[in-house]
PDB file of C-alpha atoms in Angstrom:
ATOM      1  CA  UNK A  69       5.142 -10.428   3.405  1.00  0.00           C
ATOM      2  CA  UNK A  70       7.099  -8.974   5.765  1.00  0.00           C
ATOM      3  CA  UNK A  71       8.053  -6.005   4.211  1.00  0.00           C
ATOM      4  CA  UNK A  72       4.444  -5.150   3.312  1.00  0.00           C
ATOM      5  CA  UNK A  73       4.049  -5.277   6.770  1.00  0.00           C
ATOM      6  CA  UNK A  74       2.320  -8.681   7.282  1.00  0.00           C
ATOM      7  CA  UNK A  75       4.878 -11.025   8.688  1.00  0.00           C
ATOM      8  CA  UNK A  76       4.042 -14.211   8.944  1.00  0.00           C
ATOM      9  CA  UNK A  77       4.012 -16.152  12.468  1.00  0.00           C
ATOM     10  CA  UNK A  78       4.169 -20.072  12.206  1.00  0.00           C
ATOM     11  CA  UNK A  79       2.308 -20.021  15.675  1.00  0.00           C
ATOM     12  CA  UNK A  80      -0.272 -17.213  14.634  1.00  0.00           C
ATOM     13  CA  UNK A  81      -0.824 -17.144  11.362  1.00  0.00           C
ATOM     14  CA  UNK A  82      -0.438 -21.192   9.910  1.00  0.00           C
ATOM     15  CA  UNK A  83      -2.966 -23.385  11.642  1.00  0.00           C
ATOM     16  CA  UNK A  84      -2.911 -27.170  10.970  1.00  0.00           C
ATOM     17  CA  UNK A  85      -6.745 -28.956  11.357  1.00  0.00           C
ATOM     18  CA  UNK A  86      -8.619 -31.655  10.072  1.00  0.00           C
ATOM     19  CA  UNK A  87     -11.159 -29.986   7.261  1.00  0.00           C
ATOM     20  CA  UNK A  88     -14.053 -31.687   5.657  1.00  0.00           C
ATOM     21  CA  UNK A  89     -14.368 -33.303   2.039  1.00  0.00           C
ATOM     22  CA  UNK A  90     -10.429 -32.989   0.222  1.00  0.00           C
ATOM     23  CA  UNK A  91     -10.086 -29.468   0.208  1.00  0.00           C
ATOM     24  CA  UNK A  92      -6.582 -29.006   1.247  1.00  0.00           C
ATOM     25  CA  UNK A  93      -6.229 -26.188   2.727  1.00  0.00           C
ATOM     26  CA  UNK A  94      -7.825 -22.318   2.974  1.00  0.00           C
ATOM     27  CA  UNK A  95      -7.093 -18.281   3.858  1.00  0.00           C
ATOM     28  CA  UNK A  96      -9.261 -16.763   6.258  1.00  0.00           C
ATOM     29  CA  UNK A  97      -9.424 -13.327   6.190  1.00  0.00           C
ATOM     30  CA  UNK A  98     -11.291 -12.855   9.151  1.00  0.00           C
ATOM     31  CA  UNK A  99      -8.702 -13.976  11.216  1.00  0.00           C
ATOM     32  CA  UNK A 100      -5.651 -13.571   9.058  1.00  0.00           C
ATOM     33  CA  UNK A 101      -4.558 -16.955   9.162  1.00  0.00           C
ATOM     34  CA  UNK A 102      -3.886 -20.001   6.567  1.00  0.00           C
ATOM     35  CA  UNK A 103      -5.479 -23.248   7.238  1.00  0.00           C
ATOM     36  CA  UNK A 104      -3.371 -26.205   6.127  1.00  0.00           C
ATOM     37  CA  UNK A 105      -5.810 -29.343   5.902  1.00  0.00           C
ATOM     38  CA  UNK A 106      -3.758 -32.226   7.912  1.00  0.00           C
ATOM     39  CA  UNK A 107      -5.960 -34.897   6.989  1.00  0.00           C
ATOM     40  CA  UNK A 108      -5.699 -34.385   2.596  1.00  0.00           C
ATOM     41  CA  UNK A 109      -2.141 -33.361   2.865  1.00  0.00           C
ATOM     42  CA  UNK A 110       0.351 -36.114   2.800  1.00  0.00           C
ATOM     43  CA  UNK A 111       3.221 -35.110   1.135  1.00  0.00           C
ATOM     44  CA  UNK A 112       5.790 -32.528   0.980  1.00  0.00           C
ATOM     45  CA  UNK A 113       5.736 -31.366  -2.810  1.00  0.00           C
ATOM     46  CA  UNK A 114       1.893 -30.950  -2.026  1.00  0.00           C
ATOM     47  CA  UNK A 115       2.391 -28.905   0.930  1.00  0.00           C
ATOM     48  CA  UNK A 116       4.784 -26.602  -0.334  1.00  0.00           C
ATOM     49  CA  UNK A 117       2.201 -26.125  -3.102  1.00  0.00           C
ATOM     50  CA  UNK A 118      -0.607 -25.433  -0.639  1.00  0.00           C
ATOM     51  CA  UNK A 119       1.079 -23.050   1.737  1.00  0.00           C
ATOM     52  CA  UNK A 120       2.549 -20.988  -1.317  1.00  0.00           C
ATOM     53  CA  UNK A 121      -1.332 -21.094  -2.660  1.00  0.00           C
ATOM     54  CA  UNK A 122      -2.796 -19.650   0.486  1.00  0.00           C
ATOM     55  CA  UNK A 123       0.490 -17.095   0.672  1.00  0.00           C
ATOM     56  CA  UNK A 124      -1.044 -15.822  -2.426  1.00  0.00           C
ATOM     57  CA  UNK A 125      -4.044 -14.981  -0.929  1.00  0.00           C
ATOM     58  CA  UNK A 126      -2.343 -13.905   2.152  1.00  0.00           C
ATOM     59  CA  UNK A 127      -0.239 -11.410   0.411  1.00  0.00           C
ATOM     60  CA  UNK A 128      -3.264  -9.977  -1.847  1.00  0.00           C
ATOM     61  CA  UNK A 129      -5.481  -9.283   1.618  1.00  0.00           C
ATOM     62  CA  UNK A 130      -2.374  -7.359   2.825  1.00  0.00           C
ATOM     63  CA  UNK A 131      -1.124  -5.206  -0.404  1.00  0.00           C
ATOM     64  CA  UNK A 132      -4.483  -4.477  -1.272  1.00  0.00           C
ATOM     65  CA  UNK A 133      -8.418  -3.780  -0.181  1.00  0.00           C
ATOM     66  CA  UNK A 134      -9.054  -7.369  -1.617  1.00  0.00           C
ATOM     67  CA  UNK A 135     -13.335  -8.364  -0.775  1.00  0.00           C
ATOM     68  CA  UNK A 136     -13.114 -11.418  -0.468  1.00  0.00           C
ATOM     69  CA  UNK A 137     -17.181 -12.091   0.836  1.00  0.00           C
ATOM     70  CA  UNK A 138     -18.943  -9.085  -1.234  1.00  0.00           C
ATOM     71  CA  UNK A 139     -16.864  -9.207  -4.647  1.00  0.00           C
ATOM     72  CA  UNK A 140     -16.734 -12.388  -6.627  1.00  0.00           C
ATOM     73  CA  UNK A 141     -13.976 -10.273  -9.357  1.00  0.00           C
ATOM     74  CA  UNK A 142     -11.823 -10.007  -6.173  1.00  0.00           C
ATOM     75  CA  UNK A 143     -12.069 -13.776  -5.200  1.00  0.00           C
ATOM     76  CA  UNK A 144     -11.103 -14.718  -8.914  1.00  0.00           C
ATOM     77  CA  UNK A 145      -8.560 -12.457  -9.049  1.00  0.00           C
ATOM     78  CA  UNK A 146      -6.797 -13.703  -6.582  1.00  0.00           C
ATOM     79  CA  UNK A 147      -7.560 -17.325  -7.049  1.00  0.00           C
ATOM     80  CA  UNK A 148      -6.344 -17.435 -10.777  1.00  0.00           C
ATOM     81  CA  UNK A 149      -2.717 -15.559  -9.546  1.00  0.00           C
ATOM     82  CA  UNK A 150      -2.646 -18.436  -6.891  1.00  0.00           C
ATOM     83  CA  UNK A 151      -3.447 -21.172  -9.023  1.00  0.00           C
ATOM     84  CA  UNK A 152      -0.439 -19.473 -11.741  1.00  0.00           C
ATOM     85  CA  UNK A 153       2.124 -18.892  -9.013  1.00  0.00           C
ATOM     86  CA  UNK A 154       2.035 -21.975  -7.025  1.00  0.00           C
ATOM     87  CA  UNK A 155       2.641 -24.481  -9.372  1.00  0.00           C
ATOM     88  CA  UNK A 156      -0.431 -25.848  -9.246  1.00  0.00           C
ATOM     89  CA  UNK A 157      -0.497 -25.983 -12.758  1.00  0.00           C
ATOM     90  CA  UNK A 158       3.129 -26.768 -13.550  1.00  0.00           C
ATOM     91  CA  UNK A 159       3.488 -29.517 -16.298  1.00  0.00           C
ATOM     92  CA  UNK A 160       4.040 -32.610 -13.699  1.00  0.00           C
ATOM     93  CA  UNK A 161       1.310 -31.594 -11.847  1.00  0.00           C
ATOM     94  CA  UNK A 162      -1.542 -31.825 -14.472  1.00  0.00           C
ATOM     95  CA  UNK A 163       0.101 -34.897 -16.383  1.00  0.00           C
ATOM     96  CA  UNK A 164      -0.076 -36.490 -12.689  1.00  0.00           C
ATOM     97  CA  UNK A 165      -4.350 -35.395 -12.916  1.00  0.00           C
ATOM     98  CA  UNK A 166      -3.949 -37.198 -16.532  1.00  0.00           C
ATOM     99  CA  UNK A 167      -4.590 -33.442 -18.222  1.00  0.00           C
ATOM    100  CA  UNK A 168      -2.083 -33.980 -20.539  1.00  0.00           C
ATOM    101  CA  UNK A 169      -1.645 -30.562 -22.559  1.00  0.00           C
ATOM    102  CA  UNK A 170       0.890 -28.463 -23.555  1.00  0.00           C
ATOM    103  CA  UNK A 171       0.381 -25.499 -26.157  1.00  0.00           C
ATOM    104  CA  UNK A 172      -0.431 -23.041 -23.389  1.00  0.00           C
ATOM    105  CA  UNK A 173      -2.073 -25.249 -21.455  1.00  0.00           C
ATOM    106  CA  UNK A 174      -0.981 -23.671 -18.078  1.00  0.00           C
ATOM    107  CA  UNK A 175      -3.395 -21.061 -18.555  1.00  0.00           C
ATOM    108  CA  UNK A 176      -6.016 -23.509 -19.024  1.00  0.00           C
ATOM    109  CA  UNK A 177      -5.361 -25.368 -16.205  1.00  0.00           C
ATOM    110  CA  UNK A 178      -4.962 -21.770 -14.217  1.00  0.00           C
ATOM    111  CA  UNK A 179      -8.882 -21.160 -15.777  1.00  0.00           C
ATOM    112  CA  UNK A 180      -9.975 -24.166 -14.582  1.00  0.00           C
ATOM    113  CA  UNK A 181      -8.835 -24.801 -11.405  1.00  0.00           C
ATOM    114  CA  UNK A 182      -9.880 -20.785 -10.123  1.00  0.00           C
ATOM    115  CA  UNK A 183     -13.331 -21.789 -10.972  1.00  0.00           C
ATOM    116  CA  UNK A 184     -13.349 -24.649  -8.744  1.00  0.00           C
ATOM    117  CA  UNK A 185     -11.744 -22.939  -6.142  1.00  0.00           C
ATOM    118  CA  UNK A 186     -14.843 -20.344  -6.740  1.00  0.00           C
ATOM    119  CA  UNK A 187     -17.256 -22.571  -7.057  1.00  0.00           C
ATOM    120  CA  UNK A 188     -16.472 -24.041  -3.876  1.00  0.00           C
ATOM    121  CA  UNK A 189     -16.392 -21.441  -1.449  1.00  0.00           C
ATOM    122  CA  UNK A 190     -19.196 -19.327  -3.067  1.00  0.00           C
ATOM    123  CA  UNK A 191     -23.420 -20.140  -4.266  1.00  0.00           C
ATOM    124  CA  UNK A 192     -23.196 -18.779  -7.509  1.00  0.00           C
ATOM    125  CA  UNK A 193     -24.295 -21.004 -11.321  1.00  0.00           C
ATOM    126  CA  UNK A 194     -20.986 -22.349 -13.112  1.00  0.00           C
ATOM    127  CA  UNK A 195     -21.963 -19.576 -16.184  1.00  0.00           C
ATOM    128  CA  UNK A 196     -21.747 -16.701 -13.561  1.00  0.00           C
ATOM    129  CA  UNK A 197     -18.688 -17.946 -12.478  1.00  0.00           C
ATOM    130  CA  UNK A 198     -16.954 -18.748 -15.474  1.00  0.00           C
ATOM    131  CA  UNK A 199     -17.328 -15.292 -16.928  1.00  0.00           C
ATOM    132  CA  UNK A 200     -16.748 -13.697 -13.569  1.00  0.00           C
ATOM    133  CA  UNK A 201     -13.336 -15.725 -14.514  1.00  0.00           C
ATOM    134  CA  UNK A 202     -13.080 -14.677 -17.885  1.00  0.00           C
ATOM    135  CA  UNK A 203     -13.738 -10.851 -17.259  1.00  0.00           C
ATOM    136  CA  UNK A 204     -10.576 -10.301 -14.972  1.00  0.00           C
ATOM    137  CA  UNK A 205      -8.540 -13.448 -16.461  1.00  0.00           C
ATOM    138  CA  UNK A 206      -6.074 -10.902 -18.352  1.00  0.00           C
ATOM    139  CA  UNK A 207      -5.366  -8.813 -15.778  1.00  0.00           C
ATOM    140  CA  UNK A 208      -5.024 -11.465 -12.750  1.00  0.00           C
ATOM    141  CA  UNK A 209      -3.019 -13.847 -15.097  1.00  0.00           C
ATOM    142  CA  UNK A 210      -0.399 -11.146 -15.997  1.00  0.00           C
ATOM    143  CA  UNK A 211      -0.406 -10.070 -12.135  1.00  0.00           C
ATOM    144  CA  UNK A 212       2.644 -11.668 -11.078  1.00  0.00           C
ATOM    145  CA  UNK A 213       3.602 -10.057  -7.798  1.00  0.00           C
ATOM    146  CA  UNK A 214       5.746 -10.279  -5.779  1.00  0.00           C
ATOM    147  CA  UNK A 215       7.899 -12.592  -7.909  1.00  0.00           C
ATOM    148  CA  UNK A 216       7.867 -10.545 -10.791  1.00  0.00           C
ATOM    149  CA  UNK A 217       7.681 -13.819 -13.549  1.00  0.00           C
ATOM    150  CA  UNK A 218       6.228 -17.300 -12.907  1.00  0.00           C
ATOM    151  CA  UNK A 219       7.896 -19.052 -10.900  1.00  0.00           C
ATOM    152  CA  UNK A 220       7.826 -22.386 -12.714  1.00  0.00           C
ATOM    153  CA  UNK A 221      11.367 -23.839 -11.749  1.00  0.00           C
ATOM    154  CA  UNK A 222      14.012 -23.592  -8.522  1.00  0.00           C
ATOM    155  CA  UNK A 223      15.532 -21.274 -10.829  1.00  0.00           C
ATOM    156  CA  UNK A 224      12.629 -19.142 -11.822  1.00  0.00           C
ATOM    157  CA  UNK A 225      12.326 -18.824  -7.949  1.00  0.00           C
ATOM    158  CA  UNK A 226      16.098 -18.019  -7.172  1.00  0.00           C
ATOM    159  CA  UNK A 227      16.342 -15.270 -10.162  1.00  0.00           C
ATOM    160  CA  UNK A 228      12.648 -13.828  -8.342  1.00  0.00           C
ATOM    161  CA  UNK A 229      14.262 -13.176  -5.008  1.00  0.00           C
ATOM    162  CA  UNK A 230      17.078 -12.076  -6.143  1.00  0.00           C
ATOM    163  CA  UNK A 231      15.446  -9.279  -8.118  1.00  0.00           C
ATOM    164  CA  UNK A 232      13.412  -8.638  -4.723  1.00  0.00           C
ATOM    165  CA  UNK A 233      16.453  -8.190  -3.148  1.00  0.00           C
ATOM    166  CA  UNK A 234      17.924  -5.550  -5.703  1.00  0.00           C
ATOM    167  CA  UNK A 235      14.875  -4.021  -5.850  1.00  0.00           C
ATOM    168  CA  UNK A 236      15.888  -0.740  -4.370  1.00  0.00           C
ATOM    169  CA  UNK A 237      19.372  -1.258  -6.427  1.00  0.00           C
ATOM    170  CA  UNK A 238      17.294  -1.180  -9.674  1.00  0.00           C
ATOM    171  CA  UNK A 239      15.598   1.636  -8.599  1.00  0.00           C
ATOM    172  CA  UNK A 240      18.370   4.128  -7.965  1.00  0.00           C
ATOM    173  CA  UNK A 241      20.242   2.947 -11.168  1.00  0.00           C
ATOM    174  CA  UNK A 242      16.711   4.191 -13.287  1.00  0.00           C
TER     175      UNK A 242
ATOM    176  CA  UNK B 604      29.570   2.057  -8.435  1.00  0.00           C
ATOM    177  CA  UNK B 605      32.054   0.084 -10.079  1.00  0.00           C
ATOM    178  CA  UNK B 606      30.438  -3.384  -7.944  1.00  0.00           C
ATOM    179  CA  UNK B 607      26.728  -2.645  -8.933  1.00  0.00           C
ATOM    180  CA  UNK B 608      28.053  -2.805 -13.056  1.00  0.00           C
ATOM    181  CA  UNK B 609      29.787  -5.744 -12.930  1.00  0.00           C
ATOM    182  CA  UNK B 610      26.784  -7.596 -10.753  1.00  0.00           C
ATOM    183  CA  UNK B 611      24.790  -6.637 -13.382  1.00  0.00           C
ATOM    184  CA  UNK B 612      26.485  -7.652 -16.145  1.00  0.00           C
ATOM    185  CA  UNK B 613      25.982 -11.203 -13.893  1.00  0.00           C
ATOM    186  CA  UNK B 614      22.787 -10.599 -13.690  1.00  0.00           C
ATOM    187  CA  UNK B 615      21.765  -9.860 -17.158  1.00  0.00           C
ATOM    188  CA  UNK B 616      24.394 -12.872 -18.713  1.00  0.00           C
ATOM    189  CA  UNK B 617      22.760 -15.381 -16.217  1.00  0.00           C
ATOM    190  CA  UNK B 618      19.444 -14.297 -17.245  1.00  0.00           C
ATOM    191  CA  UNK B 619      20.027 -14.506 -20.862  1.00  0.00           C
ATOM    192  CA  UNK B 620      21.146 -18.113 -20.304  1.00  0.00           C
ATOM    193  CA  UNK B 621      18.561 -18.897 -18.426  1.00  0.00           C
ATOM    194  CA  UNK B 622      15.937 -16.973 -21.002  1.00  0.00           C
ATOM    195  CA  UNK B 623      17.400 -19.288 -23.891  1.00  0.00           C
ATOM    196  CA  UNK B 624      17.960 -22.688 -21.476  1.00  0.00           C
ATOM    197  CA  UNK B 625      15.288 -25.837 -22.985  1.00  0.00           C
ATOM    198  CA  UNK B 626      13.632 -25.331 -19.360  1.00  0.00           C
ATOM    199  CA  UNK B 627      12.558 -21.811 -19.723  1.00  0.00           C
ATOM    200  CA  UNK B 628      11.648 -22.414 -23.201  1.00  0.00           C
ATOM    201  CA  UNK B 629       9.310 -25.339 -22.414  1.00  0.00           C
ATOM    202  CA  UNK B 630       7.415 -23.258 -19.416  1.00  0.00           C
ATOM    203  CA  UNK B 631       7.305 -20.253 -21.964  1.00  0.00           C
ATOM    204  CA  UNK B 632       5.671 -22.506 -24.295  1.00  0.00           C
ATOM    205  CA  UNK B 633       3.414 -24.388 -21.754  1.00  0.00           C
ATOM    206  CA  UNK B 634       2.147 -20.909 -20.343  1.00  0.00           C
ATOM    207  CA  UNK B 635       1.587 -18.688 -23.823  1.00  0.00           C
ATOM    208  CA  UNK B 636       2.249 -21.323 -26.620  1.00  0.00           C
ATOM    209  CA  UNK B 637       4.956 -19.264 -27.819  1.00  0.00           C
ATOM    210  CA  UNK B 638       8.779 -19.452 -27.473  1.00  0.00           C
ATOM    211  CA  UNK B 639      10.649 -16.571 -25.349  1.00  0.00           C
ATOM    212  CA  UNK B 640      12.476 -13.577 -26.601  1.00  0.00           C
ATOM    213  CA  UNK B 641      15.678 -13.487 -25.297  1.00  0.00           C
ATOM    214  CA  UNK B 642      16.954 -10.505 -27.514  1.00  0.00           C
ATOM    215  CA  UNK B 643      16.673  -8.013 -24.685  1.00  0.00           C
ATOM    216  CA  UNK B 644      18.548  -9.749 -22.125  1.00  0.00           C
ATOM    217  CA  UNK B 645      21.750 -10.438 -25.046  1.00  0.00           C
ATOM    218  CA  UNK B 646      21.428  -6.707 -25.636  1.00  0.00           C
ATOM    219  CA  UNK B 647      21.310  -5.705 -21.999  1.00  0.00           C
ATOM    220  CA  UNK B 648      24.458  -7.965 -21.462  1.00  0.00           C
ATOM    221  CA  UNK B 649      26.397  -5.981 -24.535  1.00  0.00           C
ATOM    222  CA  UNK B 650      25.201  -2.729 -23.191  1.00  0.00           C
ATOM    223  CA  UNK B 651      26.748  -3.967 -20.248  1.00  0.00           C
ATOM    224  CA  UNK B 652      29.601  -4.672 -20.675  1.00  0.00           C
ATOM    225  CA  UNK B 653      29.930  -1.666 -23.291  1.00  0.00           C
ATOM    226  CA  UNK B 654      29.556   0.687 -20.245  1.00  0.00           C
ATOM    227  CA  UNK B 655      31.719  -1.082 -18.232  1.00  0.00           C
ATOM    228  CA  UNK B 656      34.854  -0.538 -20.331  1.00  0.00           C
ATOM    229  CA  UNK B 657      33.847   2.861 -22.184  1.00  0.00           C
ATOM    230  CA  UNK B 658      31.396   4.555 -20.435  1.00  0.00           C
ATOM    231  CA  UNK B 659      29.315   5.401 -23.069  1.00  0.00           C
ATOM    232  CA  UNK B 660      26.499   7.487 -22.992  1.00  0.00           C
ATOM    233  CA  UNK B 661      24.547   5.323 -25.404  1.00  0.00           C
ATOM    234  CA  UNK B 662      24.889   2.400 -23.692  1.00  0.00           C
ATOM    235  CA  UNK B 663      23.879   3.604 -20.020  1.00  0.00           C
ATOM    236  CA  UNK B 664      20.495   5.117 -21.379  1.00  0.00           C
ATOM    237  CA  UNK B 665      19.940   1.420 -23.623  1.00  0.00           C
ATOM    238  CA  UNK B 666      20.290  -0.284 -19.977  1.00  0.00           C
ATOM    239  CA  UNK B 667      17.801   2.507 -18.284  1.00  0.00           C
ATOM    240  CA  UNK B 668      15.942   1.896 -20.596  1.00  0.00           C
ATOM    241  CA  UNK B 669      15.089  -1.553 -21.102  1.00  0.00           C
ATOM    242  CA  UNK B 670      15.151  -1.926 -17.344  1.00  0.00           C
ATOM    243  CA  UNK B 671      11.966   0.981 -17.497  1.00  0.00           C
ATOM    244  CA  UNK B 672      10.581  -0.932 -20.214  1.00  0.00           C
ATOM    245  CA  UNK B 673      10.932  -4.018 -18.083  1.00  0.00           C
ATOM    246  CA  UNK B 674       9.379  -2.334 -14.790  1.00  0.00           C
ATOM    247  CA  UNK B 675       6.217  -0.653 -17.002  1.00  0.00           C
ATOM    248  CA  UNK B 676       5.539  -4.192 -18.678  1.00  0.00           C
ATOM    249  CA  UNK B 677       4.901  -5.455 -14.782  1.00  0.00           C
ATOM    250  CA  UNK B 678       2.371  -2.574 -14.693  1.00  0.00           C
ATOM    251  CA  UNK B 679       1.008  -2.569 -17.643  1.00  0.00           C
ATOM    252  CA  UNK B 680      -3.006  -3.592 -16.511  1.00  0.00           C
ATOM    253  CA  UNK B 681      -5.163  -2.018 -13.877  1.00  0.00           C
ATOM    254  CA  UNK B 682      -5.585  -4.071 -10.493  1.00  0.00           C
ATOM    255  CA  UNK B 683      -9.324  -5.454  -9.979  1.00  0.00           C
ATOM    256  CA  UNK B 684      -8.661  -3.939  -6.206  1.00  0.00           C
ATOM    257  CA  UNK B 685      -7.470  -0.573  -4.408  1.00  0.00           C
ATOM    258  CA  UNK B 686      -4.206  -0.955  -2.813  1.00  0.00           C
ATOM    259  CA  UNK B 687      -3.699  -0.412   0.424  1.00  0.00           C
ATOM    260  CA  UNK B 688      -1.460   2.074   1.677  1.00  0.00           C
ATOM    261  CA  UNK B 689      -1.423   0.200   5.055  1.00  0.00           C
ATOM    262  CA  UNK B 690      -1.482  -2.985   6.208  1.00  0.00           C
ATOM    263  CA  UNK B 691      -4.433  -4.843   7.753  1.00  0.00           C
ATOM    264  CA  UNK B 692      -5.092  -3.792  10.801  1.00  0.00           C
ATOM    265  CA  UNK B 693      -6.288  -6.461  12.881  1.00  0.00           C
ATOM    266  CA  UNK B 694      -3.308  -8.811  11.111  1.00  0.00           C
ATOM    267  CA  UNK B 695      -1.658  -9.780  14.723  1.00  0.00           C
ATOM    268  CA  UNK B 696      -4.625  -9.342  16.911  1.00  0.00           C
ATOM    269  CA  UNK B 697      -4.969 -12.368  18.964  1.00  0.00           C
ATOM    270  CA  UNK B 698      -7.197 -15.473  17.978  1.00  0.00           C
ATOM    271  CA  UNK B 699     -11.242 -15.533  18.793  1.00  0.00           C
ATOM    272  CA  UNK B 700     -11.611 -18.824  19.011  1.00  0.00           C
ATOM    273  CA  UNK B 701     -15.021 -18.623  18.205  1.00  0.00           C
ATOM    274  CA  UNK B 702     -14.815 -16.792  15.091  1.00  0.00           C
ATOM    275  CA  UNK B 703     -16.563 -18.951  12.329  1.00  0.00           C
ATOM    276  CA  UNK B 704     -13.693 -20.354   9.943  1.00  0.00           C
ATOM    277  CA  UNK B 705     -14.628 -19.653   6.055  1.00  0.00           C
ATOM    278  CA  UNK B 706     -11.972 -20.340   2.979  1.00  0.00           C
TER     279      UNK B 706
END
């Protein structure tokens, strides 16, 4: 974030509140700031999850022109890469929802839980959505910025940042 | 020159471990139903270590290469968006408190 010019300030740009229903927490673009909901988050594993989720969103509305009231394509772009980057859809998560699946099931579970995430912030019919979804599904999927794979594992993560940091390295070797 | 080769001979042995560990090949599998190839990370390790005690021509362009090939895969698609060549500008302006909150 901070290299694309968007650092992030715990005081400025993370804002704790109670929030309605169990949504668990949200990126405003108008203000530039994550909302972490207090009252639906009560554990660490699911925090981390949540603040990486709306880091997602955070990074897209800096690297790019992202329209997130006017273009519904830009809001499921950007929810599908944050529902495949976070680990929201990591194995243990979905077994813990009972989705028990495994032949690419991740990218069901990515699918699925962008069009809630759609379906709750916008008024638009499930069908609209879901081929909103499907239209830009490749491309958003395979987006995997700025870690460069999945992150699906400590390791995954590790290996990710330490490509970031050799970025320029690679770069000068090609 | 000398430091960059032999981190990368790290690099590209730690990632071909990784690429072939049960962990990686269960995510791989989870995510596209397929198992991982892990060919090009072997072959970038005996590239490797090829240029590191010959120098060989052959090897340093295998190495540039599959390290393009690796950066062009990442970019393979067309964004939905137009990237900005700036940030945002109003990222660190101060709070309105009374600006109406929508995720």
């Amino acid at each position: 974030m901070k290299s694309s010019g968007c650092k992030i300030l715990k005081d400025r740009h993370l804002s704790c509140e109670d929030c309605d229903g169990t949504v668990s927490g949200g990126f405003d673009a108008a203000s530039s700031q994550i909302v972490l909901c207090q009252n639906n988050i009560h554990q660490q594993s699911h925090m981390n999850r949540v603040v990486t989720h709306e880091l997602i969103h955070a990074f897209d509305h800096c690297r790019a022109h992202v329209d997130w009231f006017n273009n519904f394509r830009h809001l499921a772009c950007s929810e599908i890469r944050a529902a495949n980057l976070s680990g929201d859809c990591s194995f243990s998560q979905e077994a813990a929802r009972l989705n028990f699946g495994l032949k690419q099931h991740h990218q069901e579970c990515v699918r699925s839980r962008a069009l809630r995430s759609i379906l709750a912030v916008r008024k638009i019919s499930r069908e609209e959505a879901e081929k909103i979804v499907d239209e830009v599904f490749d491309t958003c999927f395979n987006d995997y910025a700025p870690f460069g794979r999945i992150p699906h594992s400590n390791r995954d993560a590790k290996f990710a940042n330490r490509d970031y940091e050799n970025r320029d390295r690679y770069y000068a070797n090609l | 020159h000398g430091d960059t080769n032999i981190h990368n001979n790290i690099i590209s042995k730690f990632e071909f471990r990784h690429c072939k560990s049960f962990g990686n090949i269960f995510h791989h599998y989870y995510t596209h139903g397929t198992a991982p190839s892990c060919q090009q990370w072997k072959e970038d390790y005996k590239n490797c270590r090829e240029w590191e005690k010959h120098q060989g021509i052959e090897a340093k362009e295998a190495l540039q290469s599959s390290e393009m090939n690796r950066v062009a895969e990442q970019r393979k698609f067309t964004p939905v968006w137009t990237m900005r060549s700036n940030p945002p500008e109003d990222w660190n302006m101060p709070l309105n408190q009374e600006t109406p909150r929508d995720s």
